[in-house]
Amino acid sequence: MATPYSQARRFGRLAVPVLTASALALALAACGGEAPSATTAGKPAEKVTLSIALFGDFGFKPLYEEYKKTHPNVEIVERVTQFNDHHNNLVKRLATNAGAADVEAVEVGYISSFTAQADKFHDLKQYGLDKRQSDYLDWKWQQGLSKDGSKLLGLGTDVGGLAMCYRKDLFEKAGLPTDREKVAELWPTWEQYIETGKKFASGVKDAKFVDSPGEIFRAIVNQAPVGLYDAQDQIVVATNPEVKKAWDLSNQLTQNDLTAKLAAFSPPWNTGFAKGSFATIICPAWMTGYIQEQAKDATGKWDIAKVPGGSGNSGGSHLMLPKQGKHPKEAAELIDFLTSKDNQARVFKEEGTFPSIPALYDDPSIQSFTKPFFGDAPIGKIYSDAARNLKPQHLGPKEGDVRIAIGDGLGRVEQGKQTPDEAWAQVVADVQKIK
């Protein structure tokens, strides 16, 4: 897509072991969920249909089937739309008090926008979900609270600790190292990442070094102590030198003809994975599932190395409970189930979305988890380390809108419509209009 550089889509199927109903009930109780009876006082339980609105495939569908074995009166309907449409629709539906789903997914770039509207969502504490606090990374838990910290408005699904995915075959063609440790040594800084790109370009003519500058910009900003907002919720794009540094470095990729000019999550970008059109891409855990889905014939060609510049986060979501829903109790139970420790581990192993529950980071099944598609890279260890090293950054109430304005500017430079200075001037002017 042309401007937003933060869409989190996940694909693929989730393999769920077949369990008996009694075993499922025990498992659910063990993870803190409720296993209600299908009947009440001998009468059939009320039929309930829950809608859940997502921006892409979160890998939940097999979990719905498992959930329904202990909640046979519940039907679950997914409403999936594109990233921007999903969040824009939720804004409109909250404003008109009509059309929101029973459960809404919200990406981290928008979470502050919606937790600022605490009156539009149920407090999950009312349904006992504050019992889950000790499960979570503290900063992930804090992101789901109302602005005054008094209400729990969202439970986290995943986090997006950063790494860099790269094509080993293209690196070999360029005469660069292919071992993931040696590759990481090429780029301890973003400046050295760009220099590596120049070396790549001198040896490979039929592929570019990186897909586009948008996610690179986001990664660099997310590694800084302060990003697009300060702690007082003031936009600091124009005054934060870290933002300008990220802008300049990202545009250096464009100016050195190192990008494939493929807007993230656009059809050409998807095709670019299959064609091997670019050699590196910012790679939070959820991206691994996306790559695997789009480049089905590239098993063993991709690998994962440390990201330049240290740790950072890109993406991750929460599930929220709009007050418009007719069945908040059942919807809250579904949120509890989908975000449980066991189910976050399952979704990671199949989809790549990395858990926001730190107890899993030392779990042997996570630590030892590898995927042949990525050359048996120690994915579980790489993303556990990335998540542990994350330093949370304050996110402002219009974070998503500010990112779109900056993404527009990067796109104009990439398309040759403006110089970096011209585009930056417009970005600064555009974000000043965001209230």
Coordinates of C-alpha atoms in Angstrom, one line a residue:
M1 CA 0.0 0.0 0.0
A2 CA 1.2 3.4 -0.8
T3 CA 1.5 5.1 2.5
P4 CA 0.8 3.1 5.7
Y5 CA 3.8 1.1 6.6
S6 CA 2.4 -0.8 9.5
Q7 CA -0.1 -3.3 8.2
A8 CA 0.0 -6.6 10.1
R9 CA -1.5 -9.3 8.0
R10 CA -1.0 -13.0 8.9
F11 CA -1.7 -15.9 6.7
G12 CA -1.6 -19.7 6.9
R13 CA -3.3 -22.4 8.8
L14 CA -3.0 -23.3 12.5
A15 CA -2.6 -26.9 13.4
V16 CA -4.6 -27.6 16.6
P17 CA -4.4 -31.0 18.3
V18 CA -7.7 -32.8 18.5
L19 CA -8.8 -32.9 22.2
T20 CA -11.8 -34.4 23.9
A21 CA -14.4 -32.0 25.2
S22 CA -13.5 -32.9 28.8
A23 CA -9.9 -32.3 28.1
L24 CA -10.7 -29.0 26.5
A25 CA -12.7 -27.9 29.5
L26 CA -9.9 -28.8 31.8
A27 CA -7.4 -27.0 29.6
L28 CA -9.6 -23.9 29.4
A29 CA -10.0 -23.9 33.2
A30 CA -6.3 -24.3 33.6
C31 CA -5.6 -21.1 31.6
G32 CA -8.2 -19.2 33.5
G33 CA -11.0 -19.3 31.0
E34 CA -14.6 -20.3 31.8
A35 CA -16.1 -23.5 30.4
P36 CA -19.9 -22.8 30.6
S37 CA -22.5 -25.5 30.1
A38 CA -24.4 -25.6 26.9
T39 CA -27.6 -25.6 28.9
T40 CA -29.0 -23.6 31.7
A41 CA -31.3 -25.4 34.2
G42 CA -31.9 -28.1 31.6
K43 CA -32.8 -25.6 28.9
P44 CA -30.7 -25.0 25.8
A45 CA -28.4 -22.1 26.2
E46 CA -29.2 -18.9 24.2
K47 CA -27.7 -18.9 20.7
V48 CA -25.1 -16.3 20.5
T49 CA -23.3 -14.9 17.4
L50 CA -20.1 -13.0 18.1
S51 CA -18.5 -10.9 15.4
I52 CA -14.7 -10.2 15.5
A53 CA -13.2 -7.5 13.3
L54 CA -9.6 -8.0 12.2
F55 CA -7.2 -6.5 9.7
G56 CA -6.0 -9.7 8.0
D57 CA -5.8 -13.3 9.1
F58 CA -4.7 -13.5 12.8
G59 CA -4.7 -17.3 12.6
F60 CA -7.7 -17.5 14.9
K61 CA -10.1 -19.7 12.9
P62 CA -8.9 -23.1 14.2
L63 CA -9.1 -21.6 17.7
Y64 CA -12.8 -20.7 17.1
E65 CA -13.5 -24.4 16.4
E66 CA -11.8 -25.4 19.6
Y67 CA -13.6 -22.7 21.6
K68 CA -17.0 -23.8 20.2
K69 CA -16.5 -27.3 21.6
T70 CA -16.9 -25.9 25.1
H71 CA -19.3 -23.1 24.0
P72 CA -21.6 -24.9 21.5
N73 CA -24.2 -22.1 21.6
V74 CA -21.7 -19.6 20.3
E75 CA -21.1 -18.9 16.6
I76 CA -18.1 -16.7 15.7
V77 CA -18.1 -14.6 12.5
E78 CA -14.9 -12.9 11.3
R79 CA -15.0 -9.5 9.6
V80 CA -11.7 -9.0 7.8
T81 CA -10.7 -5.7 6.1
Q82 CA -7.5 -4.0 5.0
F83 CA -5.5 -2.3 7.7
N84 CA -6.4 1.4 7.1
D85 CA -10.1 0.6 6.3
H86 CA -10.3 -1.5 9.5
H87 CA -9.2 1.3 11.8
N88 CA -11.0 4.1 9.9
N89 CA -14.2 2.1 10.0
L90 CA -13.8 1.6 13.8
V91 CA -13.4 5.4 14.2
K92 CA -16.6 6.0 12.3
R93 CA -18.6 3.2 14.0
L94 CA -17.7 4.5 17.4
A95 CA -18.7 8.0 16.4
T96 CA -22.1 6.9 15.1
N97 CA -22.5 4.3 17.8
A98 CA -23.4 1.7 15.2
G99 CA -21.7 -1.1 13.3
A100 CA -18.8 -2.1 15.6
A101 CA -18.0 -5.8 16.0
D102 CA -18.3 -7.6 19.4
V103 CA -14.5 -7.8 19.4
E104 CA -12.3 -5.4 17.6
A105 CA -8.5 -5.9 16.9
V106 CA -6.4 -2.7 17.2
E107 CA -2.8 -2.4 16.0
V108 CA -0.3 -0.7 18.3
G109 CA -0.1 2.3 16.1
Y110 CA -3.8 3.0 16.8
I111 CA -4.1 1.7 20.3
S112 CA -3.7 5.2 22.0
S113 CA -6.4 6.6 19.7
F114 CA -8.9 4.1 21.0
T115 CA -7.9 3.8 24.7
A116 CA -8.4 7.6 24.7
Q117 CA -12.1 6.8 24.1
A118 CA -12.7 4.8 27.2
D119 CA -16.4 5.5 27.3
K120 CA -16.8 3.6 24.0
F121 CA -15.4 0.3 25.3
H122 CA -16.2 -2.1 28.2
D123 CA -13.7 -2.2 31.0
L124 CA -12.4 -5.7 30.8
K125 CA -11.9 -5.7 34.6
Q126 CA -15.7 -6.0 34.8
Y127 CA -15.3 -9.5 33.4
G128 CA -12.4 -10.5 35.6
L129 CA -9.7 -10.1 32.9
D130 CA -7.4 -8.0 35.2
K131 CA -6.4 -11.4 36.5
R132 CA -4.3 -11.6 33.4
Q133 CA -1.9 -8.7 34.3
S134 CA 0.8 -10.9 35.6
D135 CA 0.9 -12.8 32.3
Y136 CA 2.0 -9.8 30.3
L137 CA 5.0 -7.7 29.5
D138 CA 4.3 -4.7 31.6
W139 CA 4.5 -2.2 28.8
K140 CA 2.1 -4.3 26.6
W141 CA -0.4 -4.4 29.5
Q142 CA -0.1 -0.6 30.0
Q143 CA -0.9 0.0 26.3
G144 CA -4.3 -1.6 26.9
L145 CA -5.3 0.7 29.7
S146 CA -7.3 3.9 29.6
K147 CA -5.4 7.1 29.6
D148 CA -5.9 7.6 33.3
G149 CA -4.9 3.9 33.9
S150 CA -8.2 3.1 35.7
K151 CA -9.7 0.8 33.0
L152 CA -8.5 -2.2 31.1
L153 CA -9.7 -1.7 27.5
G154 CA -7.6 -4.2 25.6
L155 CA -5.7 -7.5 26.0
G156 CA -2.6 -8.0 23.9
T157 CA -2.2 -10.6 21.2
D158 CA 1.4 -10.2 20.1
V159 CA 4.5 -8.0 20.0
G160 CA 6.8 -7.1 17.0
G161 CA 10.3 -7.4 18.2
L162 CA 12.6 -6.6 15.3
A163 CA 15.0 -8.6 13.2
M164 CA 16.1 -8.5 9.6
C165 CA 15.1 -11.2 7.1
Y166 CA 17.4 -11.6 4.1
R167 CA 17.7 -13.7 1.0
K168 CA 20.8 -15.9 1.3
D169 CA 20.9 -16.8 -2.4
L170 CA 20.9 -13.1 -3.4
F171 CA 23.6 -12.3 -0.8
E172 CA 25.7 -15.1 -2.2
K173 CA 25.2 -13.7 -5.7
A174 CA 26.4 -10.3 -4.4
G175 CA 29.5 -11.9 -2.9
L176 CA 28.3 -11.1 0.7
P177 CA 28.3 -13.5 3.6
T178 CA 25.3 -15.7 4.0
D179 CA 25.7 -16.9 7.6
R180 CA 23.3 -15.1 9.9
E181 CA 26.0 -14.1 12.4
K182 CA 28.3 -12.8 9.7
V183 CA 25.4 -10.9 8.1
A184 CA 24.6 -9.2 11.4
E185 CA 28.3 -8.1 11.6
L186 CA 27.8 -6.3 8.3
W187 CA 25.4 -3.8 9.8
P188 CA 25.7 -2.9 13.5
T189 CA 24.4 0.6 12.4
W190 CA 21.9 1.8 9.9
E191 CA 24.7 3.7 8.1
Q192 CA 26.5 0.4 7.7
Y193 CA 23.3 -1.3 6.5
I194 CA 23.1 1.3 3.7
E195 CA 26.8 0.7 2.8
T196 CA 26.1 -3.0 2.6
G197 CA 23.2 -2.2 0.3
K198 CA 25.6 -0.3 -2.0
K199 CA 27.9 -3.4 -2.1
F200 CA 24.9 -5.6 -2.9
A201 CA 23.9 -3.3 -5.7
S202 CA 27.3 -3.5 -7.3
G203 CA 27.0 -7.3 -7.6
V204 CA 23.3 -7.8 -8.3
K205 CA 21.4 -6.1 -11.0
D206 CA 18.1 -8.0 -11.1
A207 CA 17.0 -7.4 -7.5
K208 CA 17.1 -4.5 -5.1
F209 CA 18.5 -4.4 -1.6
V210 CA 15.2 -3.6 0.3
D211 CA 11.5 -3.5 -0.6
S212 CA 10.8 0.2 0.4
P213 CA 12.0 2.8 2.9
G214 CA 8.7 3.0 5.0
E215 CA 9.3 0.1 7.4
I216 CA 13.0 1.1 7.7
F217 CA 11.9 4.5 8.8
R218 CA 9.5 3.0 11.4
A219 CA 12.2 0.6 12.7
I220 CA 14.7 3.4 13.2
V221 CA 12.2 5.7 15.0
N222 CA 11.0 2.8 17.2
Q223 CA 14.6 2.3 18.4
A224 CA 14.8 5.8 19.8
P225 CA 13.8 6.7 23.4
V226 CA 11.3 9.2 22.0
G227 CA 9.4 8.8 18.8
L228 CA 6.7 10.8 17.1
Y229 CA 5.1 12.0 20.4
D230 CA 6.6 13.2 23.7
A231 CA 5.3 12.0 27.1
Q232 CA 2.9 15.0 27.2
D233 CA 1.2 13.7 24.0
Q234 CA 2.6 16.5 21.8
I235 CA 3.7 15.7 18.3
V236 CA 7.5 16.2 18.0
V237 CA 8.1 15.2 14.4
A238 CA 9.6 18.6 13.5
T239 CA 11.8 18.9 16.6
N240 CA 12.9 15.4 17.5
P241 CA 16.3 14.8 15.8
E242 CA 15.8 11.1 15.9
V243 CA 12.8 11.4 13.6
K244 CA 14.8 13.6 11.1
K245 CA 17.7 11.1 11.3
A246 CA 15.3 8.2 10.4
W247 CA 13.9 10.3 7.6
D248 CA 17.3 11.1 6.1
L249 CA 18.6 7.5 6.4
S250 CA 15.4 6.1 4.9
N251 CA 15.7 8.5 1.9
Q252 CA 19.3 7.5 1.4
L253 CA 18.1 4.1 0.4
T254 CA 15.9 5.7 -2.2
Q255 CA 18.6 8.1 -3.4
N256 CA 21.1 5.3 -3.8
D257 CA 18.5 3.3 -5.9
L258 CA 18.5 0.5 -3.3
T259 CA 14.7 0.1 -3.0
A260 CA 12.4 -2.0 -5.1
K261 CA 9.7 0.7 -4.8
L262 CA 7.2 -1.8 -3.7
A263 CA 4.6 -0.3 -1.3
A264 CA 4.1 -2.7 1.6
F265 CA 1.1 -5.0 1.4
S266 CA 0.3 -4.0 -2.2
P267 CA -0.2 -6.8 -4.8
P268 CA 3.2 -5.9 -6.5
W269 CA 4.9 -6.2 -3.1
N270 CA 3.3 -9.6 -2.6
T271 CA 4.6 -10.7 -6.0
G272 CA 8.0 -9.3 -5.2
F273 CA 8.4 -12.0 -2.5
A274 CA 7.7 -14.7 -5.1
K275 CA 10.0 -13.2 -7.7
G276 CA 12.9 -12.4 -5.3
S277 CA 12.7 -8.7 -6.1
F278 CA 14.4 -7.6 -2.9
A279 CA 17.0 -9.1 -0.6
T280 CA 16.2 -7.6 2.8
I281 CA 13.1 -6.6 4.8
I282 CA 12.4 -5.5 8.3
C283 CA 11.2 -8.6 10.0
P284 CA 9.1 -8.5 13.2
A285 CA 8.0 -12.0 14.0
W286 CA 4.6 -11.6 12.3
M287 CA 6.4 -10.9 9.0
T288 CA 7.9 -14.4 8.9
G289 CA 4.5 -15.9 8.4
Y290 CA 3.7 -13.4 5.7
I291 CA 7.0 -14.1 3.8
Q292 CA 6.4 -17.8 4.0
E293 CA 2.9 -17.4 2.5
Q294 CA 4.0 -15.1 -0.3
A295 CA 7.2 -16.9 -1.3
K296 CA 6.0 -20.5 -1.2
D297 CA 8.8 -21.7 -3.4
A298 CA 11.6 -20.1 -1.5
T299 CA 12.1 -22.6 1.3
G300 CA 15.7 -22.3 2.6
K301 CA 16.4 -19.1 0.7
W302 CA 15.4 -16.8 3.5
D303 CA 17.2 -16.4 6.8
I304 CA 17.0 -14.1 9.8
A305 CA 19.7 -11.8 11.3
K306 CA 19.9 -9.2 14.0
V307 CA 18.5 -5.8 13.0
P308 CA 20.8 -2.8 12.7
G309 CA 20.7 -0.3 15.5
G310 CA 19.6 -2.5 18.4
S311 CA 16.2 -3.6 19.6
G312 CA 12.8 -2.2 18.6
N313 CA 9.2 -3.0 18.1
S314 CA 7.0 -2.9 15.0
G315 CA 3.4 -4.0 15.2
G316 CA 1.5 -6.1 17.6
S317 CA -2.2 -5.8 18.5
H318 CA -4.8 -5.8 21.2
L319 CA -8.4 -7.1 21.3
M320 CA -11.0 -4.6 22.6
L321 CA -14.7 -4.9 23.5
P322 CA -16.9 -2.1 22.1
K323 CA -20.0 -1.2 24.2
Q324 CA -22.1 -1.6 21.1
G325 CA -21.9 -5.4 21.3
K326 CA -24.9 -7.3 22.5
H327 CA -23.0 -10.1 24.2
P328 CA -20.1 -8.5 26.1
K329 CA -19.8 -11.4 28.6
E330 CA -19.3 -14.0 25.9
A331 CA -17.1 -11.6 23.9
A332 CA -14.9 -11.0 26.9
E333 CA -14.6 -14.8 27.4
L334 CA -13.5 -15.1 23.8
I335 CA -10.9 -12.4 24.2
D336 CA -9.5 -14.3 27.3
F337 CA -9.4 -17.5 25.3
L338 CA -7.7 -16.1 22.1
T339 CA -5.0 -14.3 24.1
S340 CA -4.3 -17.2 26.6
K341 CA -0.7 -18.3 27.1
D342 CA -1.3 -21.6 25.3
N343 CA -3.0 -20.1 22.3
Q344 CA -0.4 -17.3 21.9
A345 CA 2.2 -20.1 21.7
R346 CA 0.2 -22.0 19.2
V347 CA -0.4 -19.0 16.9
F348 CA 3.4 -18.2 17.0
K349 CA 4.4 -21.6 15.9
E350 CA 2.0 -21.6 13.0
E351 CA 1.7 -17.9 12.0
G352 CA 4.8 -16.3 13.4
T353 CA 3.1 -13.7 15.6
F354 CA 5.2 -13.6 18.7
P355 CA 3.6 -13.8 22.2
S356 CA 3.3 -10.9 24.5
I357 CA 3.5 -13.3 27.5
P358 CA 7.2 -13.3 28.8
A359 CA 6.8 -16.7 30.6
L360 CA 6.8 -18.2 27.1
Y361 CA 10.2 -16.7 26.2
D362 CA 12.0 -19.3 28.3
D363 CA 9.7 -22.2 27.4
P364 CA 11.8 -24.9 25.8
S365 CA 9.3 -25.4 23.0
I366 CA 9.7 -21.7 22.1
Q367 CA 13.4 -21.5 22.6
S368 CA 14.1 -24.5 20.4
F369 CA 11.5 -23.5 17.7
T370 CA 12.9 -23.4 14.2
K371 CA 11.5 -23.3 10.7
P372 CA 13.0 -25.1 7.7
F373 CA 11.7 -22.2 5.5
F374 CA 14.2 -19.9 7.2
G375 CA 17.1 -22.3 7.0
D376 CA 16.3 -23.6 10.5
A377 CA 17.1 -20.3 12.0
P378 CA 16.4 -20.3 15.7
I379 CA 13.3 -18.2 15.4
G380 CA 12.1 -18.8 18.9
K381 CA 15.3 -17.7 20.4
I382 CA 15.8 -14.7 18.1
Y383 CA 12.4 -13.2 18.8
S384 CA 12.5 -14.1 22.5
D385 CA 15.7 -12.1 22.8
A386 CA 14.2 -9.3 20.7
A387 CA 11.1 -9.1 22.9
R388 CA 13.1 -9.2 26.2
N389 CA 15.3 -6.3 25.0
L390 CA 12.5 -4.1 23.9
K391 CA 12.4 -0.6 25.4
P392 CA 8.8 0.7 25.1
Q393 CA 8.2 4.0 23.5
H394 CA 5.3 6.4 24.3
L395 CA 2.7 6.4 21.6
G396 CA 0.5 9.4 21.0
P397 CA -3.3 9.6 20.4
K398 CA -3.0 10.1 16.6
E399 CA 0.1 8.0 16.1
G400 CA -1.5 6.2 13.1
D401 CA -2.4 9.4 11.3
V402 CA 1.1 10.8 11.9
R403 CA 2.7 7.7 10.5
I404 CA 0.5 7.9 7.4
A405 CA 1.5 11.5 6.8
I406 CA 5.2 10.5 7.0
G407 CA 4.6 7.5 4.8
D408 CA 3.1 9.7 2.2
G409 CA 6.2 11.9 2.2
L410 CA 8.6 8.9 1.8
G411 CA 6.4 7.7 -1.0
R412 CA 6.6 11.0 -2.8
V413 CA 10.4 10.9 -2.7
E414 CA 10.5 7.3 -3.9
Q415 CA 8.2 8.2 -6.8
G416 CA 10.4 11.1 -7.8
K417 CA 7.6 13.7 -7.1
Q418 CA 9.6 15.6 -4.5
T419 CA 13.1 16.0 -3.2
P420 CA 13.6 14.8 0.4
D421 CA 13.7 18.4 1.6
E422 CA 10.5 19.3 -0.2
A423 CA 8.7 16.2 1.1
W424 CA 9.9 16.8 4.7
A425 CA 8.6 20.4 4.6
Q426 CA 5.2 19.0 3.5
V427 CA 5.3 16.3 6.2
V428 CA 5.9 18.8 8.9
A429 CA 3.1 21.0 7.6
D430 CA 0.7 18.0 7.3
V431 CA 1.3 16.7 10.8
Q432 CA 0.7 20.1 12.3
K433 CA -2.9 19.8 11.0
I434 CA -3.4 16.6 12.9
K435 CA -5.4 17.3 16.0

